Short mmCIF file of C-alpha atoms in Angstrom, two decimals:
data_model
loop_
_atom_site.label_atom_id
_atom_site.label_comp_id
_atom_site.label_asym_id
_atom_site.label_seq_id
_atom_site.Cartn_x
_atom_site.Cartn_y
_atom_site.Cartn_z
CA UNK A 1 -23.93 23.80 -2.40
CA UNK A 2 -22.96 25.32 0.92
CA UNK A 3 -21.48 24.35 4.27
CA UNK A 4 -21.18 26.17 7.58
CA UNK A 5 -17.37 26.41 7.56
CA UNK A 6 -14.60 27.19 5.09
CA UNK A 7 -11.17 25.87 4.12
CA UNK A 8 -9.73 28.77 6.14
CA UNK A 9 -11.70 27.65 9.22
CA UNK A 10 -10.49 24.05 8.86
CA UNK A 11 -6.88 25.15 8.53
CA UNK A 12 -7.06 27.42 11.59
CA UNK A 13 -8.47 24.63 13.77
CA UNK A 14 -5.96 22.09 12.48
CA UNK A 15 -3.04 24.36 13.33
CA UNK A 16 -4.20 24.54 16.97
CA UNK A 17 -3.92 20.76 17.41
CA UNK A 18 -0.39 19.48 17.99
CA UNK A 19 0.66 16.04 19.19
CA UNK A 20 3.37 13.55 18.32
CA UNK A 21 3.12 9.78 17.94
CA UNK A 22 5.99 9.49 20.44
CA UNK A 23 3.78 11.15 23.05
CA UNK A 24 1.20 8.35 22.81
CA UNK A 25 3.11 5.07 22.57
CA UNK A 26 6.57 3.74 23.37
CA UNK A 27 8.82 3.66 26.42
CA UNK A 28 6.65 3.52 29.53
CA UNK A 29 3.51 4.05 27.42
CA UNK A 30 2.49 0.46 26.74
CA UNK A 31 -0.73 -1.41 26.10
CA UNK A 32 -2.34 -3.04 29.14
CA UNK A 33 -3.40 -6.53 28.08
CA UNK A 34 -5.39 -7.03 31.27
CA UNK A 35 -7.99 -4.60 29.87
CA UNK A 36 -10.24 -4.52 26.80
CA UNK A 37 -9.24 -2.25 23.91
CA UNK A 38 -12.58 -1.79 22.16
CA UNK A 39 -15.97 -0.70 23.56
CA UNK A 40 -18.60 -3.43 23.65
CA UNK A 41 -20.78 -1.56 21.14
CA UNK A 42 -18.13 -2.40 18.52
CA UNK A 43 -16.56 -5.60 19.85
CA UNK A 44 -19.91 -7.30 20.65
CA UNK A 45 -18.26 -10.14 22.56
CA UNK A 46 -20.64 -10.31 25.56
CA UNK A 47 -23.31 -12.33 23.76
CA UNK A 48 -20.84 -15.01 22.68
CA UNK A 49 -21.74 -17.17 25.67
CA UNK A 50 -19.58 -20.09 24.54
CA UNK A 51 -16.50 -17.99 25.36
CA UNK A 52 -15.09 -17.52 28.86
CA UNK A 53 -14.44 -14.06 30.29
CA UNK A 54 -10.74 -14.35 29.44
CA UNK A 55 -11.53 -15.51 25.91
CA UNK A 56 -13.90 -12.57 25.43
CA UNK A 57 -11.19 -10.16 26.53
CA UNK A 58 -8.74 -11.84 24.15
CA UNK A 59 -11.22 -11.49 21.29
CA UNK A 60 -11.80 -7.85 22.21
CA UNK A 61 -8.05 -7.24 21.94
CA UNK A 62 -7.89 -9.05 18.60
CA UNK A 63 -10.64 -6.73 17.40
CA UNK A 64 -8.48 -3.85 18.64
CA UNK A 65 -5.63 -5.06 16.45
CA UNK A 66 -8.04 -5.29 13.53
CA UNK A 67 -9.04 -1.68 14.19
CA UNK A 68 -5.40 -0.60 14.02
CA UNK A 69 -4.88 -2.52 10.79
CA UNK A 70 -8.09 -1.28 9.16
CA UNK A 71 -7.38 2.36 9.86
CA UNK A 72 -3.75 1.98 8.84
CA UNK A 73 -4.96 0.53 5.54
CA UNK A 74 -7.57 3.26 5.08
CA UNK A 75 -5.13 6.09 5.75
CA UNK A 76 -2.83 4.74 3.03
CA UNK A 77 -5.33 5.40 0.26
CA UNK A 78 -6.63 8.64 1.76
CA UNK A 79 -3.14 10.18 1.65
CA UNK A 80 -2.57 9.92 -2.15
CA UNK A 81 -6.17 10.93 -2.82
CA UNK A 82 -5.77 14.16 -0.86
CA UNK A 83 -2.40 14.86 -2.47
CA UNK A 84 -3.96 14.43 -5.92
CA UNK A 85 -6.40 17.20 -5.05
CA UNK A 86 -3.75 19.44 -3.50
CA UNK A 87 -1.43 19.18 -6.51
CA UNK A 88 -3.43 21.24 -9.03
CA UNK A 89 -3.77 24.05 -6.49
CA UNK A 90 -0.02 24.21 -5.96
CA UNK A 91 1.28 24.07 -9.53
CA UNK A 92 -0.79 26.97 -10.88
CA UNK A 93 -1.02 30.64 -9.84
CA UNK A 94 -3.42 30.83 -6.90
CA UNK A 95 -6.61 32.85 -7.04
CA UNK A 96 -8.15 34.33 -3.89
CA UNK A 97 -9.01 31.51 -1.49
CA UNK A 98 -6.89 28.88 -3.25
CA UNK A 99 -4.07 29.45 -0.77
CA UNK A 100 -6.24 28.40 2.18
CA UNK A 101 -7.60 25.43 0.26
CA UNK A 102 -4.12 24.27 -0.78
CA UNK A 103 -2.71 24.69 2.73
CA UNK A 104 -5.70 22.88 4.24
CA UNK A 105 -5.23 19.94 1.85
CA UNK A 106 -1.49 19.78 2.60
CA UNK A 107 -2.16 19.88 6.35
CA UNK A 108 -4.75 17.13 5.85
CA UNK A 109 -2.17 15.01 3.98
CA UNK A 110 0.55 15.59 6.59
CA UNK A 111 -1.79 14.49 9.36
CA UNK A 112 -2.82 11.39 7.44
CA UNK A 113 0.86 10.48 7.05
CA UNK A 114 1.23 10.90 10.82
CA UNK A 115 -1.80 8.66 11.38
CA UNK A 116 -0.26 5.91 9.23
CA UNK A 117 2.77 6.01 11.54
CA UNK A 118 0.50 6.14 14.61
CA UNK A 119 -1.44 3.00 13.74
CA UNK A 120 1.73 1.21 12.64
CA UNK A 121 3.43 1.91 15.98
CA UNK A 122 0.43 0.74 17.97
CA UNK A 123 0.33 -2.46 15.90
CA UNK A 124 4.00 -3.05 16.67
CA UNK A 125 3.25 -2.67 20.38
CA UNK A 126 0.27 -5.01 20.04
CA UNK A 127 2.32 -7.66 18.22
CA UNK A 128 5.08 -7.50 20.84
CA UNK A 129 2.65 -7.77 23.75
CA UNK A 130 -0.03 -10.12 22.44
CA UNK A 131 2.32 -12.87 21.35
CA UNK A 132 0.06 -14.61 18.80
CA UNK A 133 -0.11 -13.97 15.06
CA UNK A 134 -3.20 -12.05 13.96
CA UNK A 135 -3.71 -11.93 10.20
CA UNK A 136 -5.33 -8.92 8.54
CA UNK A 137 -6.71 -8.16 5.10
CA UNK A 138 -4.62 -6.33 2.54
CA UNK A 139 -2.05 -5.48 1.45
CA UNK A 140 -2.83 -1.75 1.58
CA UNK A 141 -1.43 -1.17 -1.93
CA UNK A 142 -3.89 -3.66 -3.44
CA UNK A 143 -6.83 -2.15 -1.56
CA UNK A 144 -5.76 1.35 -2.54
CA UNK A 145 -5.54 0.33 -6.20
CA UNK A 146 -9.18 -0.79 -6.17
CA UNK A 147 -10.39 2.29 -4.29
CA UNK A 148 -8.50 4.89 -6.30
CA UNK A 149 -9.68 3.39 -9.61
CA UNK A 150 -13.19 4.64 -8.83
CA UNK A 151 -14.47 8.13 -9.74
CA UNK A 152 -13.20 10.93 -7.50
CA UNK A 153 -16.68 11.49 -6.07
CA UNK A 154 -16.94 7.80 -5.08
CA UNK A 155 -13.63 7.98 -3.23
CA UNK A 156 -14.43 11.31 -1.60
CA UNK A 157 -17.75 9.95 -0.32
CA UNK A 158 -16.00 6.86 1.04
CA UNK A 159 -13.42 9.04 2.82
CA UNK A 160 -16.17 11.30 4.15
CA UNK A 161 -18.04 8.31 5.56
CA UNK A 162 -14.86 7.07 7.23
CA UNK A 163 -14.06 10.47 8.73
CA UNK A 164 -17.51 10.87 10.30
CA UNK A 165 -17.38 7.22 11.35
CA UNK A 166 -14.23 7.90 13.38
CA UNK A 167 -15.99 10.82 15.08
CA UNK A 168 -18.83 8.57 16.19
CA UNK A 169 -16.40 5.91 17.40
CA UNK A 170 -14.86 8.16 20.02
CA UNK A 171 -17.71 10.47 20.98
CA UNK A 172 -20.51 7.89 21.14
CA UNK A 173 -18.67 4.81 22.37
CA UNK A 174 -15.22 5.45 23.83
CA UNK A 175 -15.14 8.88 25.46
CA UNK A 176 -16.92 7.85 28.67
CA UNK A 177 -15.83 4.19 28.81
CA UNK A 178 -13.49 3.90 31.81
CA UNK A 179 -12.90 0.15 31.37
CA UNK A 180 -10.70 0.47 28.28
CA UNK A 181 -6.91 0.39 28.19
CA UNK A 182 -5.79 4.03 28.67
CA UNK A 183 -3.22 3.97 25.85
CA UNK A 184 -5.65 2.57 23.31
CA UNK A 185 -8.22 5.12 24.40
CA UNK A 186 -5.60 7.86 24.05
CA UNK A 187 -4.98 6.72 20.48
CA UNK A 188 -8.66 7.12 19.68
CA UNK A 189 -8.85 10.51 21.40
CA UNK A 190 -5.94 12.00 19.46
CA UNK A 191 -7.07 10.43 16.20
CA UNK A 192 -10.54 11.90 16.80
CA UNK A 193 -9.11 15.38 17.40
CA UNK A 194 -7.57 15.59 13.94
CA UNK A 195 -10.22 13.58 12.11
CA UNK A 196 -12.82 16.14 13.17
CA UNK A 197 -11.09 18.69 10.96
CA UNK A 198 -10.67 16.09 8.23
CA UNK A 199 -14.39 15.29 8.22
CA UNK A 200 -15.23 18.95 7.73
CA UNK A 201 -12.52 19.39 5.11
CA UNK A 202 -13.62 16.31 3.19
CA UNK A 203 -17.20 17.57 3.19
CA UNK A 204 -15.94 20.72 1.46
CA UNK A 205 -13.86 18.60 -0.93
CA UNK A 206 -16.84 16.39 -1.78
CA UNK A 207 -19.08 19.38 -2.46
CA UNK A 208 -16.35 20.98 -4.61
CA UNK A 209 -16.02 17.79 -6.67
CA UNK A 210 -19.80 17.44 -7.06
CA UNK A 211 -20.23 21.06 -8.17
CA UNK A 212 -18.25 20.31 -11.34
CA UNK A 213 -20.32 17.24 -12.27
CA UNK A 214 -23.60 16.81 -14.08
CA UNK A 215 -26.39 14.62 -12.69
CA UNK A 216 -25.22 11.51 -14.56
CA UNK A 217 -21.68 11.82 -13.20
CA UNK A 218 -22.98 12.37 -9.66
CA UNK A 219 -25.10 9.23 -9.94
CA UNK A 220 -22.09 7.32 -11.27
CA UNK A 221 -20.08 8.56 -8.29
CA UNK A 222 -22.70 7.32 -5.85
CA UNK A 223 -22.89 3.98 -7.67
CA UNK A 224 -19.12 3.70 -7.33
CA UNK A 225 -19.41 4.44 -3.61
CA UNK A 226 -21.81 1.51 -3.18
CA UNK A 227 -19.45 -0.73 -5.14
CA UNK A 228 -16.68 0.21 -2.73
CA UNK A 229 -19.02 -0.53 0.17
CA UNK A 230 -19.58 -4.05 -1.20
CA UNK A 231 -15.83 -4.45 -1.70
CA UNK A 232 -15.12 -3.52 1.92
CA UNK A 233 -17.97 -5.67 3.22
CA UNK A 234 -16.38 -8.70 1.55
CA UNK A 235 -13.09 -7.72 3.14
CA UNK A 236 -14.75 -7.53 6.56
CA UNK A 237 -16.14 -11.03 6.06
CA UNK A 238 -12.61 -12.29 5.42
CA UNK A 239 -11.29 -10.30 8.38
CA UNK A 240 -13.86 -11.93 10.65
CA UNK A 241 -12.52 -15.34 9.63
CA UNK A 242 -8.97 -14.15 10.35
CA UNK A 243 -10.09 -12.95 13.80
CA UNK A 244 -11.60 -16.35 14.54
CA UNK A 245 -8.38 -18.10 13.53
CA UNK A 246 -6.39 -15.71 15.75
CA UNK A 247 -8.70 -16.38 18.71
CA UNK A 248 -8.29 -20.13 18.34
CA UNK A 249 -4.51 -19.77 18.14
CA UNK A 250 -4.38 -17.46 21.15
CA UNK A 251 -6.63 -19.60 23.36
CA UNK A 252 -5.55 -23.02 22.09
CA UNK A 253 -9.21 -24.00 21.77
CA UNK A 254 -10.91 -25.10 18.57
CA UNK A 255 -14.55 -24.05 18.41
CA UNK A 256 -17.19 -26.48 17.22
CA UNK A 257 -18.97 -25.96 13.91
CA UNK A 258 -22.14 -24.41 15.47
CA UNK A 259 -20.02 -22.03 17.56
CA UNK A 260 -17.88 -21.08 14.56
CA UNK A 261 -20.97 -20.33 12.46
CA UNK A 262 -22.46 -18.18 15.20
CA UNK A 263 -19.15 -16.39 15.73
CA UNK A 264 -18.72 -15.60 12.04
CA UNK A 265 -22.26 -14.28 11.62
CA UNK A 266 -22.25 -12.16 14.77
CA UNK A 267 -18.73 -10.78 14.43
CA UNK A 268 -19.15 -9.98 10.74
CA UNK A 269 -22.16 -7.89 11.70
CA UNK A 270 -20.13 -6.22 14.46
CA UNK A 271 -17.44 -5.35 11.92
CA UNK A 272 -20.09 -4.05 9.52
CA UNK A 273 -21.34 -1.62 12.13
CA UNK A 274 -17.85 -0.54 13.17
CA UNK A 275 -16.49 0.19 9.69
CA UNK A 276 -19.59 0.87 7.56
CA UNK A 277 -22.85 1.41 9.43
CA UNK A 278 -21.55 3.90 11.99
CA UNK A 279 -20.48 6.16 9.13
CA UNK A 280 -23.37 5.54 6.72
CA UNK A 281 -25.87 6.67 9.34
CA UNK A 282 -24.00 9.75 10.57
CA UNK A 283 -26.25 12.82 10.10
CA UNK A 284 -23.40 14.91 8.67
CA UNK A 285 -22.71 12.29 6.00
CA UNK A 286 -26.39 12.09 5.08
CA UNK A 287 -26.48 15.90 4.90
CA UNK A 288 -23.87 15.86 2.12
CA UNK A 289 -25.82 13.19 0.21
CA UNK A 290 -28.90 15.39 0.54
CA UNK A 291 -27.01 18.32 -0.95
CA UNK A 292 -25.47 16.55 -3.94
CA UNK A 293 -28.21 14.00 -4.80
CA UNK A 294 -31.41 14.45 -2.75
CA UNK A 295 -33.25 11.84 -4.83
CA UNK A 296 -30.80 9.17 -3.65
CA UNK A 297 -30.90 9.88 0.08
CA UNK A 298 -33.56 7.22 0.65
CA UNK A 299 -31.33 4.36 -0.50
CA UNK A 300 -28.80 5.23 2.20
CA UNK A 301 -31.51 5.13 4.84
CA UNK A 302 -32.83 1.81 3.51
CA UNK A 303 -29.33 0.28 3.50
CA UNK A 304 -28.40 1.43 7.00
CA UNK A 305 -30.09 -1.45 8.94
CA UNK A 306 -28.10 -4.00 6.92
CA UNK A 307 -24.93 -2.66 8.52
CA UNK A 308 -26.24 -2.08 12.05
#
């Protein structure tokens, strides 16, 4: 199993990227609630014709808060997973190349810890400015317990999907969108910068894990990945209901039953694309599946439309 870059390459690129959370939010750097936070390709509010323009913008911002919460939750199980893989490299004498791998993993973990703080600070700013309670799924510890109970390959594939997903979010949907709040867009830009290295590093990690497994264990790892996908899809269904409740609280308007049903169906699908489909269909993710289990690539391609 091969890839076009090394742990040394990932470390070198990571060390060239430096930013602080304090540079992105706080003080005079505040969220502009007169603007949308999420691109329409993810928010999918335009077709909800029973909402006014102001209500659509409010829903878009609620979806922005959900994005902050989801990634904050995700980062909290990625961090211990990466540290688990860094640990064995640190406690034993290092062979040639282990030093770069260990340092790359530790840099990865440090950046994930920074991202947890980043999303937490933006959520604090959102809560202070939005003024209405927005519930989110969790808590992160409970989600992490479910995720980390799966085989290492299952978790690594989930993390890899998430990393490539975040790349698509910025490059395909946010980079050229001039209508979005500048601070929220800055969050996504700086997150993207570091996640690009993480996606490459996690591809190397996934291949390293798979190399030590036989075919049965690889298949079990992929099965575990799909189980995690189902787990998160159920969570997204619950989150969609929370978003609807938040919208009704924020606008003071109770939607009728037909409108609620349409909202829940359409917004659940929007969440599916944002947090599952946009990663499942990324060519770099599929490339890793092709390398570790070519016979199972087709099931990923068949499943993709479900999450589009």
